[in-house]
Structure formats: C-alpha cells, structure tokens
Amino acid sequence: MMQISLRWLGGLLCMMVIPMTAQRVLSLDSCRQMALQNNKQLGISKLKQNVAANIRKSARTKYLPHISAIGTYEHTSEAISLLNDAQKKSLPQMGTEAVGGLQPQMAGLENSFAQMGNAFVQLGVPPAQVQGMMGDLQKNMTGLTAGLQQILNAQGQQIVDALNTDTRNVWAGSILFTQPIFMGGSIIALNKMADINERIAENTLDARRQATLYHIDMAYWQVVSLHHKKQLAESYLDLVKKLDSDVHKMIDEGVATRSDGLSVDVKVNEAEMAVMKVDDGLVLSRMLLNQLCGIPLNEQVILEDEQSTDLSEENAEGAGVSGDASVAMANRPELKMLQNTVDLSKQATNVLRAGNLPQVGLTGGYAISNPNLLNGYQKQFGGFWHIGVQVRVPLWNWGDVMYKVRASKGATSIANLELAEAREKIELQVNQSNFKMGEANKKLVMAQANIQRANENLRTANLGFQEGVITPATVLEAQTAWLQAQSQKIDAEIDVKLSQVDLQKALGTLE
C-alpha cells in the first residue's frame, strides 16, 4: 500500500513538473518575428523614419505665411527733448517779451493821446471831460497789454508742456506676418530634400530588416546543422563503442589482436572528442540564436527543423530557384539609398543655385506703441496696420555661390559613379549566388547518392565482421566512410538552405 502511494505521488510530481519545464518549439518564422521585435537597430531605424517624417512636415510649412508677435519695454535714463533749455525758458516769457518790445510804441501812443486831449480842449470840450476820456483810454490800453502778456505767456507754457516728451518708459508691440512669394526655388528644393530623406529612412529600415532576417536565418540553420551533427556524432560513437565491445570480446577469445583493440579504442576517443566539440559549438550557437531572438541565453528551446529527419524534402522546393539581376536592381535597398543620395545631391545644388536668384516676400502686420505720435505726442497706446513687399537681389558675391554649385555638382557625379559601381557589384553578387545555389544542389544530389553506398558498405562490413571474414580495421574504415557521407549530406542540406538565403539577400527579396 505504501509503494502504491509513493508511485501515485511520484506520478503527480511528474505531471506538475513536466508542464513547467516543457521547452518551446520555435519555427524559422517565429524566430524571425522575435528577432525583428528584439533588434535595437531596427528600433533606431524606425525612430529615424519618424524623425524624417516630422522634418518633411516641417519643410511643408515653408510655403505658408508665418505669424509672430513681438512685445518690448524700454526704460532710459533721459527723455528725448524737442526743445533746448533756452527755448524752454523763453517760450513761457513770450508775452512779457512781446509787451516789453511794445513799450516805445506805447509811449508814442500816450503822447498822441495827450495831443488829442489838448485838441479837444481847444475845441471847447471841458478839460475835466477830456481828462476822464483820456484816463479811460489809458486804462483800456494798459489792460489790453496786460491781457496780451498773460495770453502769450500761457500759450508759450502750453507749447513747452506739449513738447515735453517723457520717453523714459516706452512700450511697443507688433504682430508680423511674412509670406514668401519667390525664393529662387530654394523652398521647393528643400521640400524635395525632405521627401528624399524620408525615403532614405524607409530604405535604411528595409536594409536593417533584411540584415536582421539574414543573420537570424544563418544562426537558425547553424543550430539545426550542429544539432544533426551532434546526433550523427552520438550515433557514430555508439557504433564504435559497439565495435570496441565486440573487439575486446574477440581479444578475450583469442581471435583478435591487442593492436586491433587499441585501434578501436583510439576511434572511440576521437568519437567522444567529436561529440564534445559539436556539443560545445551547439551551446554557443544556441546562445547566439537566443540573443538575436531576445530570449534568455540559458533558455533551452527546440527548433522545428531539429526534429526533421531529412531536410532534402524541404530543399526540393527551392532547388530550381534562380535569380535575375534586374530583380536585384529594383529591390535592393542599398541601390535605392545610393539613388536617393544622387537625388539629394541634385536638390542641394538647386538650393545653392537659389543664392544667385532674386527673393521676393510679402510682409505686413499691426504695430502699437505707448507713447505714440499718430495724433501729436500722446501718452497712450496707439497703433496702425502696415503691409509691404520685400525684394532681395544679390549683386556681387565674388563667385561664392558659383563655386559652391560646382562643388555640389562634383558631389553628384561622385554619387553617380558609386551607384554605377554598386550596380556592377550587385550583379556579380547575384551571379555568384546563382552559381552557389546550383553547386549546393549538385552537392546535395551527390551526397544523397553517396549515402546509399555508405550504408550498404557499412552493412556489408558488419556482416563480414560478424562472420569473421573482415578485420576490425575494415569495419572502422566503413564506419568512417559512413560518418563522412552522413556529415556531407547534412552540410549539403544546410548549404542549400544558406545558398537560398544568400540568393534572396542578393536579390533584395528576403522577407
């Protein structure tokens, strides 16, 4: 009863542990998706694409009017004075000076009044009446001059007060708008450059994406290759161990020599070392694949193609695939970026050439200030609308723009040469990839044929050894030939896969 309970408890523990330690099975597509999500350079390229899009939107605003508001306040230690100090003193005394200047004329009038009084007396007017008349007239003249003096002094003081401009505190503000009308084509060229920069960012992202897929494919098939190599090495180790056991039994029975046993022992040691090496390489390859996929380095995952016993069936689908260089010319992001560089250089030349052309712009706005002079000098806010056209015509710059245009055209020629060279190299790369693809398929066919002969050779050697007509050395040779044939088959299958990836990379169709 106790044993049954322990068995039941052990089974329960196994059921609890197995789901927790179950390994993930990843296909090539899932590894690709994980690598695309984890790659930091792809994230940087996407951010650069957003930057280029915002720069393009910014360039579009150059066509539109720009409006800005300006406000200022200024305090000065001295005020602007329209009158000097002598004028400020003389204008309030203007009436006094004027009346003072009339004193000789007033004295002459008094003499004339006295003569008129004498004449009235001689005519028979009573002297008392004449004296009263002359006194009233004298009073009126005196009052008239006094009133004139006061009026003129007051007017002079008003003039001084009116021209007293207290400009020590000045407030001013304006709203300005500028609308470019013709800028020599520079705005159009800048917008085209912004569009080209956005396309460069897109092509850079595409190139990063293809490079990421290329690296993950290489790492994936490297792990698959080493996994099958490890299985092969372990199978070979089992073969030589079985042979080693049989040989030592034959030595004990006296039908084999000690030399035969030592030869087999050496092969066992070599097989064990081969297993150890391939296992170490597989561990490192898995760590690289995990790093590219963004999963922990020590996490154990199973690749879908590791469980496949024969990759040649999958390779048969792409056995006849070949690439045309024209496809690469249309799809390679590197060529697109070089073409973008050529176009960008041409637009840069247009921007420089605009430096020798007239520039016309419309300006306008509303200005306000306190104090203002719109209706005399006023200590209050006043403003006005204004609009105008500004024209800038370059006359002489010692050939500065011309030299810059020539330099830019030289840069365009360099970019065109680099583009032509890249086309030639990519065409060569496509042809080389096609050749490698055909060579890999031929090697696979030969390896598959060689497998059959190696299997038959090993089977015949084992039968002969069991019947005692073949020596252990011959069996070792057959096992070594079998190992080599199996290894060549794995290499050929992986080479076909990698050559397909290389061709897709060369054509720019790796997706």
Short mmCIF file of C-alpha atoms in Angstrom, two decimals:
data_model
loop_
_atom_site.label_atom_id
_atom_site.label_comp_id
_atom_site.label_asym_id
_atom_site.label_seq_id
_atom_site.Cartn_x
_atom_site.Cartn_y
_atom_site.Cartn_z
CA MET A 1 0.00 0.00 0.00
CA MET A 2 2.89 2.30 0.81
CA GLN A 3 4.52 1.55 -2.55
CA ILE A 4 1.29 2.38 -4.40
CA SER A 5 1.07 5.74 -2.59
CA LEU A 6 4.65 6.58 -3.40
CA ARG A 7 4.12 5.72 -7.06
CA TRP A 8 0.98 7.85 -7.18
CA LEU A 9 2.83 10.75 -5.54
CA GLY A 10 5.74 10.40 -7.96
CA GLY A 11 3.37 10.41 -10.92
CA LEU A 12 1.68 13.53 -9.59
CA LEU A 13 5.01 15.29 -9.19
CA CYS A 14 5.94 14.37 -12.74
CA MET A 15 2.65 15.78 -14.00
CA MET A 16 3.37 19.03 -12.14
CA VAL A 17 6.98 19.35 -13.24
CA ILE A 18 6.68 18.44 -16.91
CA PRO A 19 4.49 21.41 -17.92
CA MET A 20 6.79 23.78 -16.04
CA THR A 21 9.92 22.51 -17.76
CA ALA A 22 8.38 21.99 -21.19
CA GLN A 23 10.58 23.53 -23.89
CA ARG A 24 9.27 25.86 -26.53
CA VAL A 25 9.30 24.74 -30.14
CA LEU A 26 10.28 27.60 -32.46
CA SER A 27 9.93 27.66 -36.22
CA LEU A 28 12.03 29.79 -38.54
CA ASP A 29 9.18 32.26 -38.96
CA SER A 30 8.70 32.64 -35.20
CA CYS A 31 12.43 33.20 -34.74
CA ARG A 32 12.30 35.86 -37.45
CA GLN A 33 9.41 37.67 -35.81
CA MET A 34 11.10 37.60 -32.41
CA ALA A 35 14.35 38.88 -33.91
CA LEU A 36 12.57 41.73 -35.68
CA GLN A 37 10.90 42.75 -32.43
CA ASN A 38 14.10 42.49 -30.39
CA ASN A 39 16.59 44.13 -32.77
CA LYS A 40 17.68 47.52 -31.38
CA GLN A 41 18.97 48.79 -34.71
CA LEU A 42 15.53 48.25 -36.23
CA GLY A 43 14.05 50.33 -33.42
CA ILE A 44 16.57 53.06 -34.12
CA SER A 45 15.73 52.96 -37.83
CA LYS A 46 12.02 53.28 -37.06
CA LEU A 47 12.71 56.31 -34.87
CA LYS A 48 14.80 57.84 -37.65
CA GLN A 49 11.89 57.26 -40.01
CA ASN A 50 9.63 59.21 -37.64
CA VAL A 51 12.23 61.97 -37.46
CA ALA A 52 12.37 62.19 -41.25
CA ALA A 53 8.57 62.33 -41.45
CA ASN A 54 8.47 65.25 -39.00
CA ILE A 55 11.22 67.04 -40.93
CA ARG A 56 9.17 66.63 -44.11
CA LYS A 57 6.12 68.12 -42.38
CA SER A 58 8.27 71.00 -41.15
CA ALA A 59 9.51 71.68 -44.69
CA ARG A 60 5.91 71.95 -45.92
CA THR A 61 5.32 74.88 -43.56
CA LYS A 62 7.84 76.97 -45.51
CA TYR A 63 5.16 77.50 -48.18
CA LEU A 64 2.76 79.07 -45.63
CA PRO A 65 2.77 82.53 -44.04
CA HIS A 66 4.45 82.78 -40.66
CA ILE A 67 2.94 84.97 -37.97
CA SER A 68 4.80 86.20 -34.91
CA ALA A 69 4.10 88.59 -32.03
CA ILE A 70 6.73 90.93 -30.61
CA GLY A 71 6.49 92.94 -27.39
CA THR A 72 9.09 95.28 -25.91
CA TYR A 73 9.53 97.56 -22.93
CA GLU A 74 12.41 100.01 -22.63
CA HIS A 75 13.45 102.33 -19.83
CA THR A 76 16.01 105.09 -20.48
CA SER A 77 17.75 107.43 -18.09
CA GLU A 78 17.00 110.52 -20.20
CA ALA A 79 13.94 111.54 -22.18
CA ILE A 80 14.00 112.81 -25.75
CA SER A 81 13.60 116.62 -25.78
CA LEU A 82 12.40 118.53 -28.86
CA LEU A 83 13.26 121.92 -27.21
CA ASN A 84 16.54 123.02 -25.78
CA ASP A 85 16.85 124.61 -22.34
CA ALA A 86 16.89 128.23 -23.66
CA GLN A 87 13.67 127.60 -25.61
CA LYS A 88 12.02 126.08 -22.56
CA LYS A 89 12.81 129.28 -20.59
CA SER A 90 11.91 131.82 -23.30
CA LEU A 91 8.58 130.40 -24.50
CA PRO A 92 6.74 130.92 -21.12
CA GLN A 93 8.01 134.58 -21.17
CA MET A 94 6.88 135.15 -24.72
CA GLY A 95 4.10 137.61 -23.67
CA THR A 96 6.36 139.55 -21.32
CA GLU A 97 8.99 139.93 -24.00
CA ALA A 98 6.39 140.92 -26.58
CA VAL A 99 4.86 143.60 -24.32
CA GLY A 100 8.31 144.81 -23.40
CA GLY A 101 9.09 145.18 -27.06
CA LEU A 102 5.94 147.36 -27.46
CA GLN A 103 6.98 149.97 -24.81
CA PRO A 104 8.28 152.54 -27.32
CA GLN A 105 5.07 152.28 -29.31
CA MET A 106 3.03 152.60 -26.11
CA ALA A 107 4.95 155.76 -25.16
CA GLY A 108 4.21 157.21 -28.58
CA LEU A 109 0.51 156.40 -28.15
CA GLU A 110 0.46 158.21 -24.80
CA ASN A 111 1.91 161.36 -26.45
CA SER A 112 -0.68 161.06 -29.20
CA PHE A 113 -3.44 160.78 -26.60
CA ALA A 114 -2.10 163.92 -24.82
CA GLN A 115 -2.12 165.89 -28.09
CA MET A 116 -5.67 164.66 -28.80
CA GLY A 117 -6.73 165.86 -25.34
CA ASN A 118 -5.26 169.32 -25.99
CA ALA A 119 -7.06 169.44 -29.29
CA PHE A 120 -10.38 168.56 -27.66
CA VAL A 121 -9.80 171.32 -25.04
CA GLN A 122 -9.10 173.87 -27.79
CA LEU A 123 -12.29 172.78 -29.47
CA GLY A 124 -14.22 173.71 -26.35
CA VAL A 125 -14.59 170.37 -24.65
CA PRO A 126 -14.39 170.80 -20.90
CA PRO A 127 -10.93 169.82 -19.58
CA ALA A 128 -12.43 167.55 -16.90
CA GLN A 129 -14.36 165.61 -19.51
CA VAL A 130 -11.32 165.36 -21.74
CA GLN A 131 -9.19 164.19 -18.82
CA GLY A 132 -11.74 161.49 -17.97
CA MET A 133 -11.86 160.32 -21.56
CA MET A 134 -8.09 160.12 -21.79
CA GLY A 135 -7.87 158.30 -18.44
CA ASP A 136 -10.35 155.65 -19.58
CA LEU A 137 -8.46 155.22 -22.82
CA GLN A 138 -5.17 154.84 -20.94
CA LYS A 139 -6.70 152.23 -18.61
CA ASN A 140 -8.02 150.27 -21.59
CA MET A 141 -4.61 150.27 -23.25
CA THR A 142 -2.91 149.18 -20.04
CA GLY A 143 -5.45 146.36 -19.54
CA LEU A 144 -5.06 145.29 -23.16
CA THR A 145 -1.28 144.96 -22.92
CA ALA A 146 -1.53 143.10 -19.60
CA GLY A 147 -4.06 140.64 -21.03
CA LEU A 148 -1.94 140.14 -24.15
CA GLN A 149 1.10 139.47 -21.96
CA GLN A 150 -0.77 136.83 -19.94
CA ILE A 151 -2.22 135.16 -23.02
CA LEU A 152 1.11 134.92 -24.80
CA ASN A 153 2.90 133.65 -21.67
CA ALA A 154 0.23 130.99 -21.21
CA GLN A 155 0.48 129.93 -24.87
CA GLY A 156 4.24 129.66 -24.59
CA GLN A 157 3.91 127.50 -21.47
CA GLN A 158 1.40 125.27 -23.29
CA ILE A 159 3.87 124.81 -26.14
CA VAL A 160 6.60 123.83 -23.70
CA ASP A 161 4.26 121.40 -21.92
CA ALA A 162 3.05 119.90 -25.22
CA LEU A 163 6.59 119.25 -26.43
CA ASN A 164 7.69 117.71 -23.13
CA THR A 165 8.10 114.06 -24.42
CA ASP A 166 8.56 111.74 -21.47
CA THR A 167 10.12 108.82 -23.39
CA ARG A 168 11.95 107.24 -20.46
CA ASN A 169 9.35 104.40 -20.40
CA VAL A 170 8.35 103.06 -23.80
CA TRP A 171 6.02 100.13 -24.52
CA ALA A 172 5.78 98.73 -28.03
CA GLY A 173 4.30 95.65 -29.65
CA SER A 174 3.57 94.29 -33.09
CA ILE A 175 2.13 91.30 -34.92
CA LEU A 176 4.10 90.43 -38.05
CA PHE A 177 3.43 88.02 -40.87
CA THR A 178 5.75 87.04 -43.69
CA GLN A 179 4.72 85.19 -46.84
CA PRO A 180 7.45 84.00 -49.23
CA ILE A 181 6.47 84.61 -52.85
CA PHE A 182 9.60 83.60 -54.74
CA MET A 183 12.77 82.39 -53.01
CA GLY A 184 14.75 81.28 -56.05
CA GLY A 185 13.35 77.74 -55.88
CA SER A 186 15.05 77.02 -52.55
CA ILE A 187 11.81 76.13 -50.72
CA ILE A 188 10.79 73.67 -53.43
CA ALA A 189 14.25 72.09 -53.35
CA LEU A 190 14.21 71.86 -49.55
CA ASN A 191 10.84 70.11 -49.61
CA LYS A 192 12.12 67.63 -52.19
CA MET A 193 15.17 67.01 -49.99
CA ALA A 194 12.87 66.31 -47.05
CA ASP A 195 10.94 63.79 -49.16
CA ILE A 196 14.18 62.13 -50.22
CA ASN A 197 15.39 61.95 -46.61
CA GLU A 198 12.16 60.20 -45.66
CA ARG A 199 12.69 57.66 -48.45
CA ILE A 200 16.27 57.16 -47.26
CA ALA A 201 14.94 56.39 -43.77
CA GLU A 202 12.47 53.88 -45.24
CA ASN A 203 15.18 52.18 -47.31
CA THR A 204 17.51 52.11 -44.31
CA LEU A 205 14.79 50.40 -42.29
CA ASP A 206 14.30 47.88 -45.11
CA ALA A 207 18.05 47.22 -45.26
CA ARG A 208 18.21 46.74 -41.47
CA ARG A 209 15.24 44.40 -41.63
CA GLN A 210 16.80 42.25 -44.35
CA ALA A 211 20.12 42.16 -42.50
CA THR A 212 18.31 41.04 -39.34
CA LEU A 213 16.49 38.29 -41.22
CA TYR A 214 19.75 37.21 -42.86
CA HIS A 215 21.56 36.91 -39.52
CA ILE A 216 18.68 35.07 -37.84
CA ASP A 217 18.44 32.61 -40.76
CA MET A 218 22.17 31.95 -40.58
CA ALA A 219 22.02 31.40 -36.82
CA TYR A 220 18.92 29.20 -37.13
CA TRP A 221 20.39 26.86 -39.73
CA GLN A 222 23.70 26.80 -37.87
CA VAL A 223 21.89 25.42 -34.81
CA VAL A 224 19.98 22.92 -36.95
CA SER A 225 23.22 21.81 -38.60
CA LEU A 226 25.06 21.35 -35.31
CA HIS A 227 22.08 19.55 -33.79
CA HIS A 228 22.10 16.99 -36.60
CA LYS A 229 25.89 16.82 -36.41
CA LYS A 230 25.57 16.07 -32.70
CA GLN A 231 23.08 13.28 -33.39
CA LEU A 232 25.40 11.93 -36.05
CA ALA A 233 28.40 12.09 -33.71
CA GLU A 234 26.47 10.27 -30.99
CA SER A 235 25.35 7.60 -33.49
CA TYR A 236 28.93 7.17 -34.64
CA LEU A 237 30.06 6.94 -31.01
CA ASP A 238 27.50 4.19 -30.42
CA LEU A 239 28.83 2.32 -33.48
CA VAL A 240 32.47 2.44 -32.44
CA LYS A 241 31.58 1.60 -28.84
CA LYS A 242 29.69 -1.48 -30.01
CA LEU A 243 32.64 -2.39 -32.24
CA ASP A 244 35.01 -1.78 -29.33
CA SER A 245 32.97 -4.12 -27.12
CA ASP A 246 32.94 -6.80 -29.82
CA VAL A 247 36.67 -6.50 -30.47
CA HIS A 248 37.52 -6.79 -26.77
CA LYS A 249 35.37 -9.91 -26.55
CA MET A 250 37.25 -11.32 -29.54
CA ILE A 251 40.54 -10.44 -27.87
CA ASP A 252 39.42 -12.31 -24.78
CA GLU A 253 38.55 -15.28 -27.01
CA GLY A 254 41.92 -15.02 -28.81
CA VAL A 255 40.52 -14.33 -32.28
CA ALA A 256 41.65 -10.66 -32.38
CA THR A 257 44.90 -8.97 -31.54
CA ARG A 258 45.55 -6.29 -28.94
CA SER A 259 46.54 -3.95 -31.79
CA ASP A 260 43.01 -4.23 -33.16
CA GLY A 261 41.65 -3.27 -29.73
CA LEU A 262 43.93 -0.23 -29.47
CA SER A 263 42.90 0.98 -32.92
CA VAL A 264 39.24 0.79 -31.95
CA ASP A 265 39.96 2.50 -28.61
CA VAL A 266 41.54 5.41 -30.46
CA LYS A 267 38.43 5.73 -32.63
CA VAL A 268 36.25 5.71 -29.51
CA ASN A 269 38.29 8.55 -28.00
CA GLU A 270 38.08 10.51 -31.25
CA ALA A 271 34.34 9.99 -31.39
CA GLU A 272 33.93 11.16 -27.78
CA MET A 273 36.00 14.28 -28.52
CA ALA A 274 33.92 14.95 -31.63
CA VAL A 275 30.73 14.72 -29.56
CA MET A 276 32.19 17.12 -27.00
CA LYS A 277 33.25 19.65 -29.67
CA VAL A 278 29.97 19.63 -31.51
CA ASP A 279 28.09 19.90 -28.21
CA ASP A 280 30.14 22.97 -27.21
CA GLY A 281 29.55 24.53 -30.61
CA LEU A 282 25.83 23.81 -30.35
CA VAL A 283 25.63 25.51 -26.94
CA LEU A 284 27.33 28.65 -28.27
CA SER A 285 25.14 28.67 -31.39
CA ARG A 286 22.01 28.40 -29.30
CA MET A 287 23.16 31.31 -27.16
CA LEU A 288 23.67 33.42 -30.29
CA LEU A 289 20.22 32.47 -31.58
CA ASN A 290 18.64 33.29 -28.22
CA GLN A 291 20.37 36.65 -28.15
CA LEU A 292 19.09 37.51 -31.62
CA CYS A 293 15.56 36.41 -30.68
CA GLY A 294 15.62 38.36 -27.42
CA ILE A 295 15.15 35.41 -25.09
CA PRO A 296 17.37 34.45 -22.12
CA LEU A 297 20.69 32.96 -23.19
CA ASN A 298 20.34 29.91 -20.98
CA GLU A 299 16.77 29.09 -22.03
CA GLN A 300 16.53 25.79 -23.85
CA VAL A 301 14.38 25.90 -26.97
CA ILE A 302 13.69 23.33 -29.64
CA LEU A 303 13.80 24.34 -33.28
CA GLU A 304 11.22 22.90 -35.59
CA ASP A 305 13.78 21.72 -38.13
CA GLU A 306 15.81 19.95 -35.46
CA GLN A 307 13.09 17.33 -35.36
CA SER A 308 13.18 16.79 -39.12
CA THR A 309 15.00 13.64 -40.15
CA ASP A 310 15.52 14.74 -43.75
CA LEU A 311 15.83 18.34 -44.89
CA SER A 312 16.17 17.39 -48.54
CA GLU A 313 12.38 17.27 -49.00
CA GLU A 314 12.09 20.92 -47.97
CA ASN A 315 15.11 21.82 -50.09
CA ALA A 316 13.45 20.32 -53.15
CA GLU A 317 11.02 23.26 -53.27
CA GLY A 318 13.80 25.76 -53.92
CA ALA A 319 16.11 23.51 -55.89
CA GLY A 320 15.35 25.15 -59.21
CA VAL A 321 15.22 28.74 -57.94
CA SER A 322 17.45 31.23 -59.73
CA GLY A 323 17.74 34.99 -59.57
CA ASP A 324 17.76 37.68 -62.22
CA ALA A 325 19.97 40.73 -61.69
CA SER A 326 17.13 43.02 -62.79
CA VAL A 327 15.15 41.92 -59.73
CA ALA A 328 18.04 42.97 -57.51
CA MET A 329 18.30 46.34 -59.28
CA ALA A 330 14.67 47.02 -58.45
CA ASN A 331 14.61 45.65 -54.89
CA ARG A 332 17.99 46.12 -53.22
CA PRO A 333 17.63 48.86 -50.56
CA GLU A 334 21.32 49.68 -50.87
CA LEU A 335 20.81 50.74 -54.50
CA LYS A 336 17.74 52.71 -53.53
CA MET A 337 19.72 54.58 -50.88
CA LEU A 338 22.51 55.37 -53.36
CA GLN A 339 19.90 56.66 -55.83
CA ASN A 340 18.43 58.74 -53.02
CA THR A 341 21.90 60.16 -52.39
CA VAL A 342 22.17 61.19 -56.05
CA ASP A 343 18.76 62.87 -55.96
CA LEU A 344 19.59 64.58 -52.67
CA SER A 345 22.81 65.97 -54.12
CA LYS A 346 20.92 67.39 -57.11
CA GLN A 347 18.44 69.18 -54.87
CA ALA A 348 21.31 70.53 -52.76
CA THR A 349 22.68 72.07 -55.96
CA ASN A 350 19.31 73.75 -56.57
CA VAL A 351 19.34 75.18 -53.05
CA LEU A 352 22.81 76.64 -53.61
CA ARG A 353 21.86 77.99 -57.03
CA ALA A 354 18.98 79.91 -55.43
CA GLY A 355 21.60 82.11 -53.74
CA ASN A 356 22.13 83.92 -57.07
CA LEU A 357 18.41 84.49 -57.76
CA PRO A 358 16.09 87.27 -56.53
CA GLN A 359 13.95 86.65 -53.49
CA VAL A 360 10.51 88.24 -53.05
CA GLY A 361 8.42 88.20 -49.91
CA LEU A 362 5.23 89.81 -48.62
CA THR A 363 5.30 91.37 -45.16
CA GLY A 364 2.62 93.00 -43.02
CA GLY A 365 1.20 93.31 -39.58
CA TYR A 366 -0.05 95.64 -36.86
CA ALA A 367 2.18 97.80 -34.63
CA ILE A 368 1.28 99.55 -31.35
CA SER A 369 3.27 101.79 -29.01
CA ASN A 370 2.97 103.95 -25.91
CA PRO A 371 3.72 106.88 -26.24
CA ASN A 372 2.71 107.34 -29.88
CA LEU A 373 2.94 110.14 -32.45
CA LEU A 374 -0.11 109.27 -34.55
CA ASN A 375 -2.02 112.41 -33.39
CA GLY A 376 0.74 114.51 -31.97
CA TYR A 377 2.58 113.30 -28.94
CA GLN A 378 0.21 111.15 -26.83
CA LYS A 379 0.95 109.32 -23.62
CA GLN A 380 -1.29 106.39 -24.53
CA PHE A 381 -1.38 103.31 -26.76
CA GLY A 382 -1.87 103.82 -30.48
CA GLY A 383 -1.35 101.52 -33.43
CA PHE A 384 -1.56 101.11 -37.20
CA TRP A 385 -1.69 98.44 -39.91
CA HIS A 386 1.10 98.05 -42.44
CA ILE A 387 1.82 95.87 -45.48
CA GLY A 388 4.71 95.78 -47.92
CA VAL A 389 6.78 93.78 -50.39
CA GLN A 390 10.42 92.98 -49.78
CA VAL A 391 12.74 92.20 -52.68
CA ARG A 392 16.31 90.97 -52.28
CA VAL A 393 18.54 90.88 -55.36
CA PRO A 394 22.11 89.57 -54.97
CA LEU A 395 24.50 91.71 -56.97
CA TRP A 396 28.03 90.53 -56.25
CA ASN A 397 29.48 87.80 -54.02
CA TRP A 398 32.88 87.17 -55.67
CA GLY A 399 31.68 83.91 -57.21
CA ASP A 400 30.93 82.28 -53.85
CA VAL A 401 27.65 80.69 -54.99
CA MET A 402 29.15 79.61 -58.31
CA TYR A 403 31.98 77.74 -56.59
CA LYS A 404 29.54 76.04 -54.22
CA VAL A 405 27.33 74.95 -57.14
CA ARG A 406 30.35 73.48 -58.92
CA ALA A 407 31.35 71.59 -55.77
CA SER A 408 27.81 70.25 -55.38
CA LYS A 409 27.75 69.07 -58.99
CA GLY A 410 31.04 67.26 -58.35
CA ALA A 411 29.46 65.51 -55.36
CA THR A 412 26.57 64.45 -57.60
CA SER A 413 28.99 62.96 -60.13
CA ILE A 414 30.72 61.02 -57.34
CA ALA A 415 27.37 59.67 -56.14
CA ASN A 416 26.50 58.56 -59.69
CA LEU A 417 29.82 56.70 -60.00
CA GLU A 418 29.27 54.99 -56.65
CA LEU A 419 25.79 53.96 -57.79
CA ALA A 420 27.15 52.50 -61.04
CA GLU A 421 29.87 50.61 -59.14
CA ALA A 422 27.32 49.23 -56.69
CA ARG A 423 25.15 48.01 -59.58
CA GLU A 424 28.10 46.12 -61.04
CA LYS A 425 28.98 44.54 -57.70
CA ILE A 426 25.39 43.52 -57.00
CA GLU A 427 25.09 41.96 -60.45
CA LEU A 428 28.25 39.97 -59.71
CA GLN A 429 26.86 39.01 -56.31
CA VAL A 430 23.63 37.73 -57.86
CA ASN A 431 25.56 35.64 -60.39
CA GLN A 432 27.76 34.23 -57.63
CA SER A 433 24.69 33.38 -55.55
CA ASN A 434 23.12 31.61 -58.52
CA PHE A 435 26.32 29.63 -59.03
CA LYS A 436 26.49 28.70 -55.33
CA MET A 437 22.84 27.66 -55.43
CA GLY A 438 23.44 25.32 -58.37
CA GLU A 439 26.61 23.97 -56.79
CA ALA A 440 24.84 23.32 -53.48
CA ASN A 441 22.03 21.43 -55.23
CA LYS A 442 24.56 19.30 -57.13
CA LYS A 443 26.42 18.50 -53.91
CA LEU A 444 23.16 17.50 -52.27
CA VAL A 445 22.34 15.07 -55.08
CA MET A 446 25.82 13.59 -54.87
CA ALA A 447 25.64 13.34 -51.08
CA GLN A 448 22.29 11.57 -51.24
CA ALA A 449 23.71 9.05 -53.72
CA ASN A 450 26.80 8.60 -51.58
CA ILE A 451 24.64 7.88 -48.52
CA GLN A 452 23.22 4.77 -50.15
CA ARG A 453 26.66 3.43 -50.97
CA ALA A 454 27.99 4.22 -47.48
CA ASN A 455 25.03 2.47 -45.83
CA GLU A 456 25.48 -0.59 -48.00
CA ASN A 457 29.22 -0.59 -47.37
CA LEU A 458 28.69 -0.41 -43.60
CA ARG A 459 26.07 -3.16 -43.68
CA THR A 460 28.39 -5.44 -45.69
CA ALA A 461 31.31 -4.72 -43.36
CA ASN A 462 29.25 -5.50 -40.27
CA LEU A 463 28.07 -8.80 -41.77
CA GLY A 464 31.62 -9.74 -42.77
CA PHE A 465 32.90 -8.84 -39.31
CA GLN A 466 30.21 -10.95 -37.67
CA GLU A 467 31.17 -13.88 -39.94
CA GLY A 468 34.86 -13.31 -39.18
CA VAL A 469 35.96 -12.65 -42.74
CA ILE A 470 36.58 -8.87 -42.25
CA THR A 471 39.01 -7.31 -39.81
CA PRO A 472 38.09 -4.54 -37.33
CA ALA A 473 40.19 -2.10 -39.34
CA THR A 474 37.94 -2.65 -42.35
CA VAL A 475 34.86 -2.05 -40.22
CA LEU A 476 36.41 1.16 -38.88
CA GLU A 477 37.02 2.32 -42.43
CA ALA A 478 33.40 1.58 -43.33
CA GLN A 479 32.17 3.43 -40.25
CA THR A 480 34.41 6.40 -41.03
CA ALA A 481 33.13 6.43 -44.62
CA TRP A 482 29.54 6.28 -43.31
CA LEU A 483 30.23 9.16 -40.91
CA GLN A 484 31.76 11.22 -43.68
CA ALA A 485 28.84 10.54 -46.04
CA GLN A 486 26.27 11.45 -43.39
CA SER A 487 28.19 14.61 -42.49
CA GLN A 488 28.45 15.61 -46.13
CA LYS A 489 24.71 15.11 -46.54
CA ILE A 490 23.97 17.39 -43.56
CA ASP A 491 26.40 20.00 -44.87
CA ALA A 492 24.86 19.81 -48.34
CA GLU A 493 21.32 20.22 -46.99
CA ILE A 494 22.34 23.22 -44.87
CA ASP A 495 24.35 24.68 -47.77
CA VAL A 496 21.23 24.57 -49.95
CA LYS A 497 19.31 26.43 -47.24
CA LEU A 498 22.04 29.02 -46.78
CA SER A 499 22.51 29.46 -50.52
CA GLN A 500 18.78 30.17 -50.82
CA VAL A 501 19.09 32.80 -48.10
CA ASP A 502 22.15 34.29 -49.81
CA LEU A 503 20.30 34.49 -53.10
CA GLN A 504 17.28 36.16 -51.53
CA LYS A 505 19.60 38.62 -49.79
CA ALA A 506 21.37 39.36 -53.08
CA LEU A 507 18.04 39.90 -54.85
CA GLY A 508 16.65 42.07 -52.06
CA THR A 509 13.62 39.79 -51.62
CA LEU A 510 14.42 38.42 -48.17
CA GLU A 511 11.15 38.74 -46.28
#
